[in-house]
Amino acid sequence: MRVYRGEFATPAADREPTAELLASAADGVPAVRVTAPPRQVAFGRRDARESGFEAAKRAAEEA
């Protein structure tokens, strides 16, 4: 079994192990990918109308 692990700095860097995982599956070799997703912040349309939204947005961008 192939094990792919680790985090990648960019979406482009993330695609390489994904392609390797798919190739492994096509070859019939079991494989698994173990990684923690990157930190995320999500705002909705309602959030944009709330007081403090701009400060929260800046804080998220700077984190």
XYZ file of C-alpha atoms in Angstrom:
63
model
C 0.000 0.000 0.000
C 1.215 3.480 -0.853
C 0.719 6.196 1.743
C 0.785 9.849 0.712
C 0.997 12.339 3.566
C 1.758 15.941 4.230
C 0.446 19.386 3.463
C 1.217 21.477 0.423
C 1.691 25.228 0.180
C -0.280 25.788 -3.016
C -3.122 24.127 -4.922
C -0.658 23.371 -7.733
C 1.657 21.547 -5.321
C -1.364 19.643 -4.015
C -2.216 18.262 -7.470
C 0.946 16.168 -7.868
C 0.231 13.662 -5.069
C -3.414 13.592 -6.137
C -2.340 12.550 -9.638
C -0.020 9.911 -8.147
C -2.871 8.585 -6.015
C -5.116 8.242 -9.070
C -2.348 6.520 -11.030
C -1.826 4.094 -8.160
C -5.521 3.238 -8.157
C -5.450 2.717 -11.927
C -2.517 0.299 -11.475
C -4.457 -1.636 -8.828
C -2.070 -0.684 -6.011
C -3.907 0.300 -2.815
C -3.130 3.836 -1.701
C -4.320 6.326 0.872
C -3.715 10.017 1.367
C -3.493 11.409 4.890
C -3.460 15.166 5.336
C -5.074 17.880 7.403
C -6.916 20.536 5.423
C -5.554 24.072 5.514
C -7.113 26.643 7.824
C -10.157 28.319 6.320
C -12.489 31.170 7.093
C -15.816 31.539 5.341
C -18.141 34.532 5.334
C -21.643 34.662 3.931
C -23.598 37.516 2.380
C -25.312 38.236 5.673
C -21.932 38.559 7.388
C -20.956 41.361 4.999
C -23.777 43.513 6.391
C -22.813 43.032 10.040
C -20.893 45.608 12.021
C -17.321 44.509 12.470
C -17.232 42.617 9.184
C -14.384 44.669 7.700
C -12.279 44.138 10.832
C -12.989 40.404 10.759
C -12.123 40.257 7.064
C -8.803 42.041 7.659
C -7.978 39.761 10.579
C -8.648 36.688 8.432
C -6.499 38.000 5.588
C -3.610 38.755 7.945
C -3.738 35.392 9.744
